[in-house]
Amino acid sequence: MEKAEIVYFINPNSGSNRNTPPETLIRNQMSRTEITYSIKEISHDFKAENIQKIVKETKAKTVVAAGGDGTVNMVASAIINLPVKLGILPLGSANGLAYELGIPLTIENALDTILGSKTQLLDAIRINEDKFSFHLCDLGMNARVIKGFEEEGKRGFLAYFKHFRHVLKSPKSFRCTIETGGSVFTHRSLMTVIANAGGYRTGAVINPQGFINDGRFEIVILKPHKNWFFRNAIAAFTGNFHNQPNIETYDCTSAKISVEPQQELQIDGELQGKKKEVKAVIIKHALEVLIP
């Protein structure tokens, strides 16, 4: 395999509604440089070892995840132990991590960022030994919403809010027990978030004290409460979510979360199925990512 300074791993199923294919924009941008590069197509069933093999054989210095949140998570998870920089070309409907990092959501500007030199260290959260989260993962309400629009086969904010309204009509609380720092806490929860970042792509900030490179993560619990939705929604968009009476936040480096009954789990926007237990451990400065 030929050497390449930059390898683009692109999910062709992302950004399919664009007038100009992302691959064409990449080639146009790279043609104006003398940087060697390679473009590899990947899908959701692509294996981490395949990504690692390509990166090692090309001797790449920068690895770019070109796709939605799932593609970014897949590529980032595969290169945690490799001496390369991560670039993000956001092609999905949410692009949560890119938004959190301030990466432009237009392809042309994001490509400029990839060719730049400014970087930031990024923590990762190991989930149940075999998965990683770089942004947000949660149990309960939001994961139920994601399951709804995945089953319908539609993406985008309109599809999300359609299913959010459906879930909101029948919110289901569950027993949630958190073991962290030698202590045990139990609550009724509508949603339990494991947060490496501050908020969702919708602009809702549920963890304003969270930073993606501080070597810690937060567990945020949304408890049932009278008129909870309106109060919490306003607070999430005014920076006051963490001060609400039905919100509990725990600062952690590791934790075990047990729920009863089992709940849907999503990691960085990707559904993982129902779980009764989630173990989370921080990996400080797991990646070096290119930012504007």
PDB file of C-alpha atoms in Angstrom:
ATOM      1  CA  MET A   1       0.000   0.000   0.000  1.00  0.00           C
ATOM      2  CA  GLU A   2       1.329   3.436  -0.932  1.00  0.00           C
ATOM      3  CA  LYS A   3       2.335   5.845   1.801  1.00  0.00           C
ATOM      4  CA  ALA A   4      -0.002   8.737   2.564  1.00  0.00           C
ATOM      5  CA  GLU A   5       0.342  11.588   5.036  1.00  0.00           C
ATOM      6  CA  ILE A   6      -3.439  11.798   5.410  1.00  0.00           C
ATOM      7  CA  VAL A   7      -5.925   8.939   5.214  1.00  0.00           C
ATOM      8  CA  TYR A   8      -9.600   9.832   4.823  1.00  0.00           C
ATOM      9  CA  PHE A   9     -11.997   7.155   6.030  1.00  0.00           C
ATOM     10  CA  ILE A  10     -15.278   8.141   4.428  1.00  0.00           C
ATOM     11  CA  ASN A  11     -18.719   6.673   4.953  1.00  0.00           C
ATOM     12  CA  PRO A  12     -20.433   6.975   1.538  1.00  0.00           C
ATOM     13  CA  ASN A  13     -23.841   6.723   3.204  1.00  0.00           C
ATOM     14  CA  SER A  14     -23.269  10.031   4.991  1.00  0.00           C
ATOM     15  CA  GLY A  15     -23.990  13.279   3.184  1.00  0.00           C
ATOM     16  CA  SER A  16     -25.626  11.478   0.267  1.00  0.00           C
ATOM     17  CA  ASN A  17     -28.028  14.391  -0.262  1.00  0.00           C
ATOM     18  CA  ARG A  18     -25.257  16.868  -1.093  1.00  0.00           C
ATOM     19  CA  ASN A  19     -24.940  18.358  -4.563  1.00  0.00           C
ATOM     20  CA  THR A  20     -21.217  17.603  -4.716  1.00  0.00           C
ATOM     21  CA  PRO A  21     -19.996  14.266  -3.323  1.00  0.00           C
ATOM     22  CA  PRO A  22     -17.673  14.754  -0.321  1.00  0.00           C
ATOM     23  CA  GLU A  23     -14.988  12.668  -2.035  1.00  0.00           C
ATOM     24  CA  THR A  24     -14.914  15.156  -4.908  1.00  0.00           C
ATOM     25  CA  LEU A  25     -14.506  18.059  -2.485  1.00  0.00           C
ATOM     26  CA  ILE A  26     -11.672  16.223  -0.738  1.00  0.00           C
ATOM     27  CA  ARG A  27      -9.844  15.592  -4.008  1.00  0.00           C
ATOM     28  CA  ASN A  28     -10.327  19.200  -5.109  1.00  0.00           C
ATOM     29  CA  GLN A  29      -8.946  20.487  -1.820  1.00  0.00           C
ATOM     30  CA  MET A  30      -5.989  18.107  -1.756  1.00  0.00           C
ATOM     31  CA  SER A  31      -5.079  18.842  -5.392  1.00  0.00           C
ATOM     32  CA  ARG A  32      -4.060  22.323  -4.269  1.00  0.00           C
ATOM     33  CA  THR A  33      -1.459  20.882  -1.907  1.00  0.00           C
ATOM     34  CA  GLU A  34       1.558  18.616  -2.184  1.00  0.00           C
ATOM     35  CA  ILE A  35       0.353  16.411   0.644  1.00  0.00           C
ATOM     36  CA  THR A  36      -0.001  12.729  -0.152  1.00  0.00           C
ATOM     37  CA  TYR A  37      -3.358  11.250   0.789  1.00  0.00           C
ATOM     38  CA  SER A  38      -5.593   8.244   0.438  1.00  0.00           C
ATOM     39  CA  ILE A  39      -9.378   7.836   0.573  1.00  0.00           C
ATOM     40  CA  LYS A  40     -10.883   4.630   1.945  1.00  0.00           C
ATOM     41  CA  GLU A  41     -14.593   3.854   2.049  1.00  0.00           C
ATOM     42  CA  ILE A  42     -15.919   2.302   5.234  1.00  0.00           C
ATOM     43  CA  SER A  43     -19.281   1.116   6.512  1.00  0.00           C
ATOM     44  CA  HIS A  44     -20.793   0.458   9.932  1.00  0.00           C
ATOM     45  CA  ASP A  45     -19.453  -3.113   9.974  1.00  0.00           C
ATOM     46  CA  PHE A  46     -15.857  -2.052   9.240  1.00  0.00           C
ATOM     47  CA  LYS A  47     -13.478  -3.467  11.857  1.00  0.00           C
ATOM     48  CA  ALA A  48     -11.061  -1.496  14.021  1.00  0.00           C
ATOM     49  CA  GLU A  49      -8.218  -3.776  12.982  1.00  0.00           C
ATOM     50  CA  ASN A  50      -8.853  -2.915   9.316  1.00  0.00           C
ATOM     51  CA  ILE A  51      -8.531   0.789  10.098  1.00  0.00           C
ATOM     52  CA  GLN A  52      -5.383   0.191  12.130  1.00  0.00           C
ATOM     53  CA  LYS A  53      -3.838  -1.929   9.367  1.00  0.00           C
ATOM     54  CA  ILE A  54      -4.414   0.790   6.753  1.00  0.00           C
ATOM     55  CA  VAL A  55      -3.034   3.512   9.019  1.00  0.00           C
ATOM     56  CA  LYS A  56       0.110   1.528   9.772  1.00  0.00           C
ATOM     57  CA  GLU A  57       0.713   0.492   6.160  1.00  0.00           C
ATOM     58  CA  THR A  58       0.302   4.033   4.815  1.00  0.00           C
ATOM     59  CA  LYS A  59       2.356   5.489   7.700  1.00  0.00           C
ATOM     60  CA  ALA A  60      -0.260   8.231   7.947  1.00  0.00           C
ATOM     61  CA  LYS A  61       0.262  11.170  10.277  1.00  0.00           C
ATOM     62  CA  THR A  62      -3.372  12.292  10.176  1.00  0.00           C
ATOM     63  CA  VAL A  63      -6.463  10.098  10.106  1.00  0.00           C
ATOM     64  CA  VAL A  64      -9.740  11.713   9.090  1.00  0.00           C
ATOM     65  CA  ALA A  65     -13.193  10.421   9.977  1.00  0.00           C
ATOM     66  CA  ALA A  66     -15.531  11.628   7.227  1.00  0.00           C
ATOM     67  CA  GLY A  67     -19.101  10.856   8.180  1.00  0.00           C
ATOM     68  CA  GLY A  68     -21.600  11.166  10.990  1.00  0.00           C
ATOM     69  CA  ASP A  69     -21.169  10.620  14.714  1.00  0.00           C
ATOM     70  CA  GLY A  70     -21.026   6.847  14.306  1.00  0.00           C
ATOM     71  CA  THR A  71     -18.219   7.054  11.762  1.00  0.00           C
ATOM     72  CA  VAL A  72     -16.285   9.483  13.949  1.00  0.00           C
ATOM     73  CA  ASN A  73     -16.629   7.158  16.926  1.00  0.00           C
ATOM     74  CA  MET A  74     -15.569   4.125  14.879  1.00  0.00           C
ATOM     75  CA  VAL A  75     -12.419   5.742  13.504  1.00  0.00           C
ATOM     76  CA  ALA A  76     -11.476   7.500  16.745  1.00  0.00           C
ATOM     77  CA  SER A  77     -11.880   4.268  18.731  1.00  0.00           C
ATOM     78  CA  ALA A  78      -9.562   2.442  16.331  1.00  0.00           C
ATOM     79  CA  ILE A  79      -6.675   4.925  16.581  1.00  0.00           C
ATOM     80  CA  ILE A  80      -6.557   5.554  20.339  1.00  0.00           C
ATOM     81  CA  ASN A  81      -3.213   3.784  20.688  1.00  0.00           C
ATOM     82  CA  LEU A  82      -1.695   5.076  17.450  1.00  0.00           C
ATOM     83  CA  PRO A  83       0.656   8.114  17.131  1.00  0.00           C
ATOM     84  CA  VAL A  84      -1.589  10.017  14.714  1.00  0.00           C
ATOM     85  CA  LYS A  85      -3.813  13.082  14.727  1.00  0.00           C
ATOM     86  CA  LEU A  86      -7.561  12.814  14.273  1.00  0.00           C
ATOM     87  CA  GLY A  87      -9.349  15.017  11.765  1.00  0.00           C
ATOM     88  CA  ILE A  88     -13.134  15.252  11.580  1.00  0.00           C
ATOM     89  CA  LEU A  89     -15.083  15.925   8.400  1.00  0.00           C
ATOM     90  CA  PRO A  90     -18.692  16.204   9.650  1.00  0.00           C
ATOM     91  CA  LEU A  91     -21.127  14.684   7.166  1.00  0.00           C
ATOM     92  CA  GLY A  92     -23.908  13.468   9.450  1.00  0.00           C
ATOM     93  CA  SER A  93     -27.185  14.930  10.634  1.00  0.00           C
ATOM     94  CA  ALA A  94     -26.053  15.742  14.182  1.00  0.00           C
ATOM     95  CA  ASN A  95     -22.222  15.952  14.210  1.00  0.00           C
ATOM     96  CA  GLY A  96     -22.207  16.278  17.993  1.00  0.00           C
ATOM     97  CA  LEU A  97     -18.472  15.969  18.664  1.00  0.00           C
ATOM     98  CA  ALA A  98     -17.543  18.275  15.790  1.00  0.00           C
ATOM     99  CA  TYR A  99     -19.981  20.862  17.147  1.00  0.00           C
ATOM    100  CA  GLU A 100     -18.511  20.532  20.647  1.00  0.00           C
ATOM    101  CA  LEU A 101     -14.979  21.050  19.292  1.00  0.00           C
ATOM    102  CA  GLY A 102     -15.972  24.068  17.217  1.00  0.00           C
ATOM    103  CA  ILE A 103     -15.143  22.305  13.950  1.00  0.00           C
ATOM    104  CA  PRO A 104     -16.937  23.968  11.008  1.00  0.00           C
ATOM    105  CA  LEU A 105     -19.942  22.035   9.779  1.00  0.00           C
ATOM    106  CA  THR A 106     -19.374  23.063   6.155  1.00  0.00           C
ATOM    107  CA  ILE A 107     -17.152  20.604   4.299  1.00  0.00           C
ATOM    108  CA  GLU A 108     -14.867  23.206   2.740  1.00  0.00           C
ATOM    109  CA  ASN A 109     -14.096  24.911   6.055  1.00  0.00           C
ATOM    110  CA  ALA A 110     -13.705  21.592   7.852  1.00  0.00           C
ATOM    111  CA  LEU A 111     -11.171  20.537   5.209  1.00  0.00           C
ATOM    112  CA  ASP A 112      -9.199  23.717   5.922  1.00  0.00           C
ATOM    113  CA  THR A 113      -9.123  22.706   9.580  1.00  0.00           C
ATOM    114  CA  ILE A 114      -7.751  19.278   8.677  1.00  0.00           C
ATOM    115  CA  LEU A 115      -4.901  20.898   6.764  1.00  0.00           C
ATOM    116  CA  GLY A 116      -4.085  23.170   9.694  1.00  0.00           C
ATOM    117  CA  SER A 117      -1.788  22.522  12.630  1.00  0.00           C
ATOM    118  CA  LYS A 118      -3.836  23.487  15.696  1.00  0.00           C
ATOM    119  CA  THR A 119      -4.778  20.541  17.882  1.00  0.00           C
ATOM    120  CA  GLN A 120      -6.470  19.750  21.155  1.00  0.00           C
ATOM    121  CA  LEU A 121      -6.185  16.709  23.382  1.00  0.00           C
ATOM    122  CA  LEU A 122      -9.368  14.708  23.778  1.00  0.00           C
ATOM    123  CA  ASP A 123     -10.342  12.299  26.528  1.00  0.00           C
ATOM    124  CA  ALA A 124     -12.191   9.050  25.891  1.00  0.00           C
ATOM    125  CA  ILE A 125     -14.510   7.055  28.126  1.00  0.00           C
ATOM    126  CA  ARG A 126     -14.164   3.296  27.924  1.00  0.00           C
ATOM    127  CA  ILE A 127     -17.657   1.794  28.098  1.00  0.00           C
ATOM    128  CA  ASN A 128     -18.063  -1.835  29.213  1.00  0.00           C
ATOM    129  CA  GLU A 129     -14.509  -2.729  28.163  1.00  0.00           C
ATOM    130  CA  ASP A 130     -15.208  -2.882  24.417  1.00  0.00           C
ATOM    131  CA  LYS A 131     -16.627   0.530  23.423  1.00  0.00           C
ATOM    132  CA  PHE A 132     -15.511   4.151  23.664  1.00  0.00           C
ATOM    133  CA  SER A 133     -17.395   7.412  24.005  1.00  0.00           C
ATOM    134  CA  PHE A 134     -15.867  10.765  23.098  1.00  0.00           C
ATOM    135  CA  HIS A 135     -18.966  12.921  23.401  1.00  0.00           C
ATOM    136  CA  LEU A 136     -22.097  11.737  25.255  1.00  0.00           C
ATOM    137  CA  CYS A 137     -23.771   8.439  25.961  1.00  0.00           C
ATOM    138  CA  ASP A 138     -26.974   7.861  27.861  1.00  0.00           C
ATOM    139  CA  LEU A 139     -29.510   5.390  29.166  1.00  0.00           C
ATOM    140  CA  GLY A 140     -33.241   5.960  29.023  1.00  0.00           C
ATOM    141  CA  MET A 141     -35.246   8.676  27.336  1.00  0.00           C
ATOM    142  CA  ASN A 142     -32.862   9.995  24.674  1.00  0.00           C
ATOM    143  CA  ALA A 143     -31.793   6.488  23.663  1.00  0.00           C
ATOM    144  CA  ARG A 144     -35.480   5.580  23.268  1.00  0.00           C
ATOM    145  CA  VAL A 145     -35.869   8.548  20.921  1.00  0.00           C
ATOM    146  CA  ILE A 146     -32.875   7.404  18.862  1.00  0.00           C
ATOM    147  CA  LYS A 147     -34.301   3.898  18.681  1.00  0.00           C
ATOM    148  CA  GLY A 148     -37.569   5.321  17.364  1.00  0.00           C
ATOM    149  CA  PHE A 149     -36.114   7.226  14.458  1.00  0.00           C
ATOM    150  CA  GLU A 150     -33.649   4.454  13.619  1.00  0.00           C
ATOM    151  CA  GLU A 151     -36.562   2.040  13.316  1.00  0.00           C
ATOM    152  CA  GLU A 152     -38.375   4.535  11.095  1.00  0.00           C
ATOM    153  CA  GLY A 153     -35.266   4.943   8.964  1.00  0.00           C
ATOM    154  CA  LYS A 154     -35.255   8.729   8.973  1.00  0.00           C
ATOM    155  CA  ARG A 155     -32.525  11.048  10.246  1.00  0.00           C
ATOM    156  CA  GLY A 156     -32.260  14.750  10.989  1.00  0.00           C
ATOM    157  CA  PHE A 157     -33.653  17.101  13.596  1.00  0.00           C
ATOM    158  CA  LEU A 158     -37.255  16.872  12.388  1.00  0.00           C
ATOM    159  CA  ALA A 159     -37.235  13.091  12.775  1.00  0.00           C
ATOM    160  CA  TYR A 160     -35.602  13.422  16.192  1.00  0.00           C
ATOM    161  CA  PHE A 161     -38.190  15.875  17.506  1.00  0.00           C
ATOM    162  CA  LYS A 162     -41.038  13.786  16.119  1.00  0.00           C
ATOM    163  CA  HIS A 163     -39.936  10.814  18.208  1.00  0.00           C
ATOM    164  CA  PHE A 164     -38.965  13.027  21.133  1.00  0.00           C
ATOM    165  CA  ARG A 165     -42.570  14.228  21.334  1.00  0.00           C
ATOM    166  CA  HIS A 166     -43.750  10.607  21.256  1.00  0.00           C
ATOM    167  CA  VAL A 167     -41.414   9.589  24.102  1.00  0.00           C
ATOM    168  CA  LEU A 168     -42.301  12.728  26.050  1.00  0.00           C
ATOM    169  CA  LYS A 169     -45.955  11.682  26.153  1.00  0.00           C
ATOM    170  CA  SER A 170     -45.051   8.561  28.124  1.00  0.00           C
ATOM    171  CA  PRO A 171     -41.765   9.150  29.996  1.00  0.00           C
ATOM    172  CA  LYS A 172     -40.661   6.019  31.820  1.00  0.00           C
ATOM    173  CA  SER A 173     -38.561   6.313  34.947  1.00  0.00           C
ATOM    174  CA  PHE A 174     -36.216   3.592  36.152  1.00  0.00           C
ATOM    175  CA  ARG A 175     -34.133   2.785  39.198  1.00  0.00           C
ATOM    176  CA  CYS A 176     -30.524   3.901  38.718  1.00  0.00           C
ATOM    177  CA  THR A 177     -27.671   3.007  41.064  1.00  0.00           C
ATOM    178  CA  ILE A 178     -24.257   4.633  40.684  1.00  0.00           C
ATOM    179  CA  GLU A 179     -21.105   3.268  42.285  1.00  0.00           C
ATOM    180  CA  THR A 180     -18.188   5.705  42.133  1.00  0.00           C
ATOM    181  CA  GLY A 181     -15.380   6.877  44.396  1.00  0.00           C
ATOM    182  CA  GLY A 182     -16.257   4.317  47.054  1.00  0.00           C
ATOM    183  CA  SER A 183     -19.837   5.593  47.404  1.00  0.00           C
ATOM    184  CA  VAL A 184     -23.204   4.332  46.191  1.00  0.00           C
ATOM    185  CA  PHE A 185     -26.106   6.547  45.082  1.00  0.00           C
ATOM    186  CA  THR A 186     -29.583   5.457  44.014  1.00  0.00           C
ATOM    187  CA  HIS A 187     -32.215   7.558  42.230  1.00  0.00           C
ATOM    188  CA  ARG A 188     -35.289   7.329  40.069  1.00  0.00           C
ATOM    189  CA  SER A 189     -34.195   8.499  36.641  1.00  0.00           C
ATOM    190  CA  LEU A 190     -35.759   9.425  33.321  1.00  0.00           C
ATOM    191  CA  MET A 191     -32.348   9.633  31.673  1.00  0.00           C
ATOM    192  CA  THR A 192     -28.823   8.986  32.892  1.00  0.00           C
ATOM    193  CA  VAL A 193     -26.045  10.608  30.879  1.00  0.00           C
ATOM    194  CA  ILE A 194     -22.344   9.733  30.874  1.00  0.00           C
ATOM    195  CA  ALA A 195     -20.862  12.996  29.670  1.00  0.00           C
ATOM    196  CA  ASN A 196     -17.404  13.740  28.352  1.00  0.00           C
ATOM    197  CA  ALA A 197     -18.765  16.934  26.807  1.00  0.00           C
ATOM    198  CA  GLY A 198     -21.091  19.768  27.713  1.00  0.00           C
ATOM    199  CA  GLY A 199     -24.179  19.227  25.624  1.00  0.00           C
ATOM    200  CA  TYR A 200     -26.095  17.850  22.689  1.00  0.00           C
ATOM    201  CA  ARG A 201     -26.030  19.072  19.101  1.00  0.00           C
ATOM    202  CA  THR A 202     -29.480  20.587  19.640  1.00  0.00           C
ATOM    203  CA  GLY A 203     -27.756  23.243  21.737  1.00  0.00           C
ATOM    204  CA  ALA A 204     -29.046  21.828  25.022  1.00  0.00           C
ATOM    205  CA  VAL A 205     -26.229  22.068  27.591  1.00  0.00           C
ATOM    206  CA  ILE A 206     -26.710  19.448  30.292  1.00  0.00           C
ATOM    207  CA  ASN A 207     -23.158  19.464  31.680  1.00  0.00           C
ATOM    208  CA  PRO A 208     -21.798  23.037  31.703  1.00  0.00           C
ATOM    209  CA  GLN A 209     -18.942  22.122  34.042  1.00  0.00           C
ATOM    210  CA  GLY A 210     -17.703  19.371  31.733  1.00  0.00           C
ATOM    211  CA  PHE A 211     -14.560  19.623  29.616  1.00  0.00           C
ATOM    212  CA  ILE A 212     -13.438  17.119  27.000  1.00  0.00           C
ATOM    213  CA  ASN A 213      -9.806  17.108  28.119  1.00  0.00           C
ATOM    214  CA  ASP A 214      -9.884  17.353  31.934  1.00  0.00           C
ATOM    215  CA  GLY A 215      -9.355  13.660  32.656  1.00  0.00           C
ATOM    216  CA  ARG A 216     -12.835  13.312  34.168  1.00  0.00           C
ATOM    217  CA  PHE A 217     -16.409  12.663  33.093  1.00  0.00           C
ATOM    218  CA  GLU A 218     -19.746  13.511  34.633  1.00  0.00           C
ATOM    219  CA  ILE A 219     -22.806  11.379  35.250  1.00  0.00           C
ATOM    220  CA  VAL A 220     -25.918  13.518  34.932  1.00  0.00           C
ATOM    221  CA  ILE A 221     -29.245  12.175  36.180  1.00  0.00           C
ATOM    222  CA  LEU A 222     -32.562  13.640  35.101  1.00  0.00           C
ATOM    223  CA  LYS A 223     -35.041  12.738  37.849  1.00  0.00           C
ATOM    224  CA  PRO A 224     -38.836  12.830  37.543  1.00  0.00           C
ATOM    225  CA  HIS A 225     -40.270  16.116  38.816  1.00  0.00           C
ATOM    226  CA  LYS A 226     -43.465  18.139  38.480  1.00  0.00           C
ATOM    227  CA  ASN A 227     -43.344  20.238  35.296  1.00  0.00           C
ATOM    228  CA  TRP A 228     -39.833  18.906  34.738  1.00  0.00           C
ATOM    229  CA  PHE A 229     -39.760  19.290  30.961  1.00  0.00           C
ATOM    230  CA  PHE A 230     -40.397  23.012  30.708  1.00  0.00           C
ATOM    231  CA  ARG A 231     -38.129  23.901  33.619  1.00  0.00           C
ATOM    232  CA  ASN A 232     -35.299  21.696  32.412  1.00  0.00           C
ATOM    233  CA  ALA A 233     -35.633  22.729  28.767  1.00  0.00           C
ATOM    234  CA  ILE A 234     -35.312  26.414  29.648  1.00  0.00           C
ATOM    235  CA  ALA A 235     -32.393  25.677  31.972  1.00  0.00           C
ATOM    236  CA  ALA A 236     -30.593  23.615  29.309  1.00  0.00           C
ATOM    237  CA  PHE A 237     -30.563  26.565  26.939  1.00  0.00           C
ATOM    238  CA  THR A 238     -29.658  29.175  29.567  1.00  0.00           C
ATOM    239  CA  GLY A 239     -26.696  27.419  31.198  1.00  0.00           C
ATOM    240  CA  ASN A 240     -28.535  26.578  34.416  1.00  0.00           C
ATOM    241  CA  PHE A 241     -29.381  22.901  33.909  1.00  0.00           C
ATOM    242  CA  HIS A 242     -27.068  21.623  36.634  1.00  0.00           C
ATOM    243  CA  ASN A 243     -28.746  23.815  39.280  1.00  0.00           C
ATOM    244  CA  GLN A 244     -32.231  22.375  38.820  1.00  0.00           C
ATOM    245  CA  PRO A 245     -33.737  20.487  41.798  1.00  0.00           C
ATOM    246  CA  ASN A 246     -34.276  17.291  39.792  1.00  0.00           C
ATOM    247  CA  ILE A 247     -30.741  17.127  38.398  1.00  0.00           C
ATOM    248  CA  GLU A 248     -27.930  15.173  40.054  1.00  0.00           C
ATOM    249  CA  THR A 249     -24.368  15.388  38.754  1.00  0.00           C
ATOM    250  CA  TYR A 250     -21.440  13.189  39.780  1.00  0.00           C
ATOM    251  CA  ASP A 251     -17.839  13.947  38.842  1.00  0.00           C
ATOM    252  CA  CYS A 252     -15.996  10.695  38.073  1.00  0.00           C
ATOM    253  CA  THR A 253     -12.926   8.977  36.723  1.00  0.00           C
ATOM    254  CA  SER A 254     -14.645   5.589  36.870  1.00  0.00           C
ATOM    255  CA  ALA A 255     -18.131   4.385  37.716  1.00  0.00           C
ATOM    256  CA  LYS A 256     -20.569   1.511  37.499  1.00  0.00           C
ATOM    257  CA  ILE A 257     -24.184   2.264  36.642  1.00  0.00           C
ATOM    258  CA  SER A 258     -26.880  -0.337  37.268  1.00  0.00           C
ATOM    259  CA  VAL A 259     -30.464   0.145  36.093  1.00  0.00           C
ATOM    260  CA  GLU A 260     -33.723  -1.674  36.721  1.00  0.00           C
ATOM    261  CA  PRO A 261     -35.410  -2.486  34.434  1.00  0.00           C
ATOM    262  CA  GLN A 262     -32.806  -2.600  31.667  1.00  0.00           C
ATOM    263  CA  GLN A 263     -32.638   0.480  29.445  1.00  0.00           C
ATOM    264  CA  GLU A 264     -31.672   1.390  25.906  1.00  0.00           C
ATOM    265  CA  LEU A 265     -28.077   2.652  25.708  1.00  0.00           C
ATOM    266  CA  GLN A 266     -26.688   4.963  23.052  1.00  0.00           C
ATOM    267  CA  ILE A 267     -23.020   5.874  22.632  1.00  0.00           C
ATOM    268  CA  ASP A 268     -22.208   9.012  20.640  1.00  0.00           C
ATOM    269  CA  GLY A 269     -25.491   8.722  18.773  1.00  0.00           C
ATOM    270  CA  GLU A 270     -25.267   4.978  18.060  1.00  0.00           C
ATOM    271  CA  LEU A 271     -27.774   2.616  19.665  1.00  0.00           C
ATOM    272  CA  GLN A 272     -26.265  -0.297  21.617  1.00  0.00           C
ATOM    273  CA  GLY A 273     -29.379  -2.176  22.733  1.00  0.00           C
ATOM    274  CA  LYS A 274     -30.767  -2.648  26.222  1.00  0.00           C
ATOM    275  CA  LYS A 275     -28.343  -2.844  29.148  1.00  0.00           C
ATOM    276  CA  LYS A 276     -28.669  -3.494  32.871  1.00  0.00           C
ATOM    277  CA  GLU A 277     -25.148  -2.381  33.727  1.00  0.00           C
ATOM    278  CA  VAL A 278     -22.667   0.088  32.287  1.00  0.00           C
ATOM    279  CA  LYS A 279     -19.066   0.434  33.442  1.00  0.00           C
ATOM    280  CA  ALA A 280     -17.248   3.629  32.517  1.00  0.00           C
ATOM    281  CA  VAL A 281     -13.551   4.512  32.889  1.00  0.00           C
ATOM    282  CA  ILE A 282     -11.849   7.694  31.701  1.00  0.00           C
ATOM    283  CA  ILE A 283      -8.826   7.569  29.403  1.00  0.00           C
ATOM    284  CA  LYS A 284      -7.173  10.953  29.729  1.00  0.00           C
ATOM    285  CA  HIS A 285      -5.828  12.577  26.545  1.00  0.00           C
ATOM    286  CA  ALA A 286      -6.599   9.520  24.450  1.00  0.00           C
ATOM    287  CA  LEU A 287      -6.455  11.423  21.162  1.00  0.00           C
ATOM    288  CA  GLU A 288      -5.018  14.528  19.552  1.00  0.00           C
ATOM    289  CA  VAL A 289      -7.659  16.123  17.346  1.00  0.00           C
ATOM    290  CA  LEU A 290      -7.324  18.907  14.784  1.00  0.00           C
ATOM    291  CA  ILE A 291      -9.405  22.016  15.555  1.00  0.00           C
ATOM    292  CA  PRO A 292      -9.801  25.494  13.970  1.00  0.00           C
TER     293      PRO A 292
END
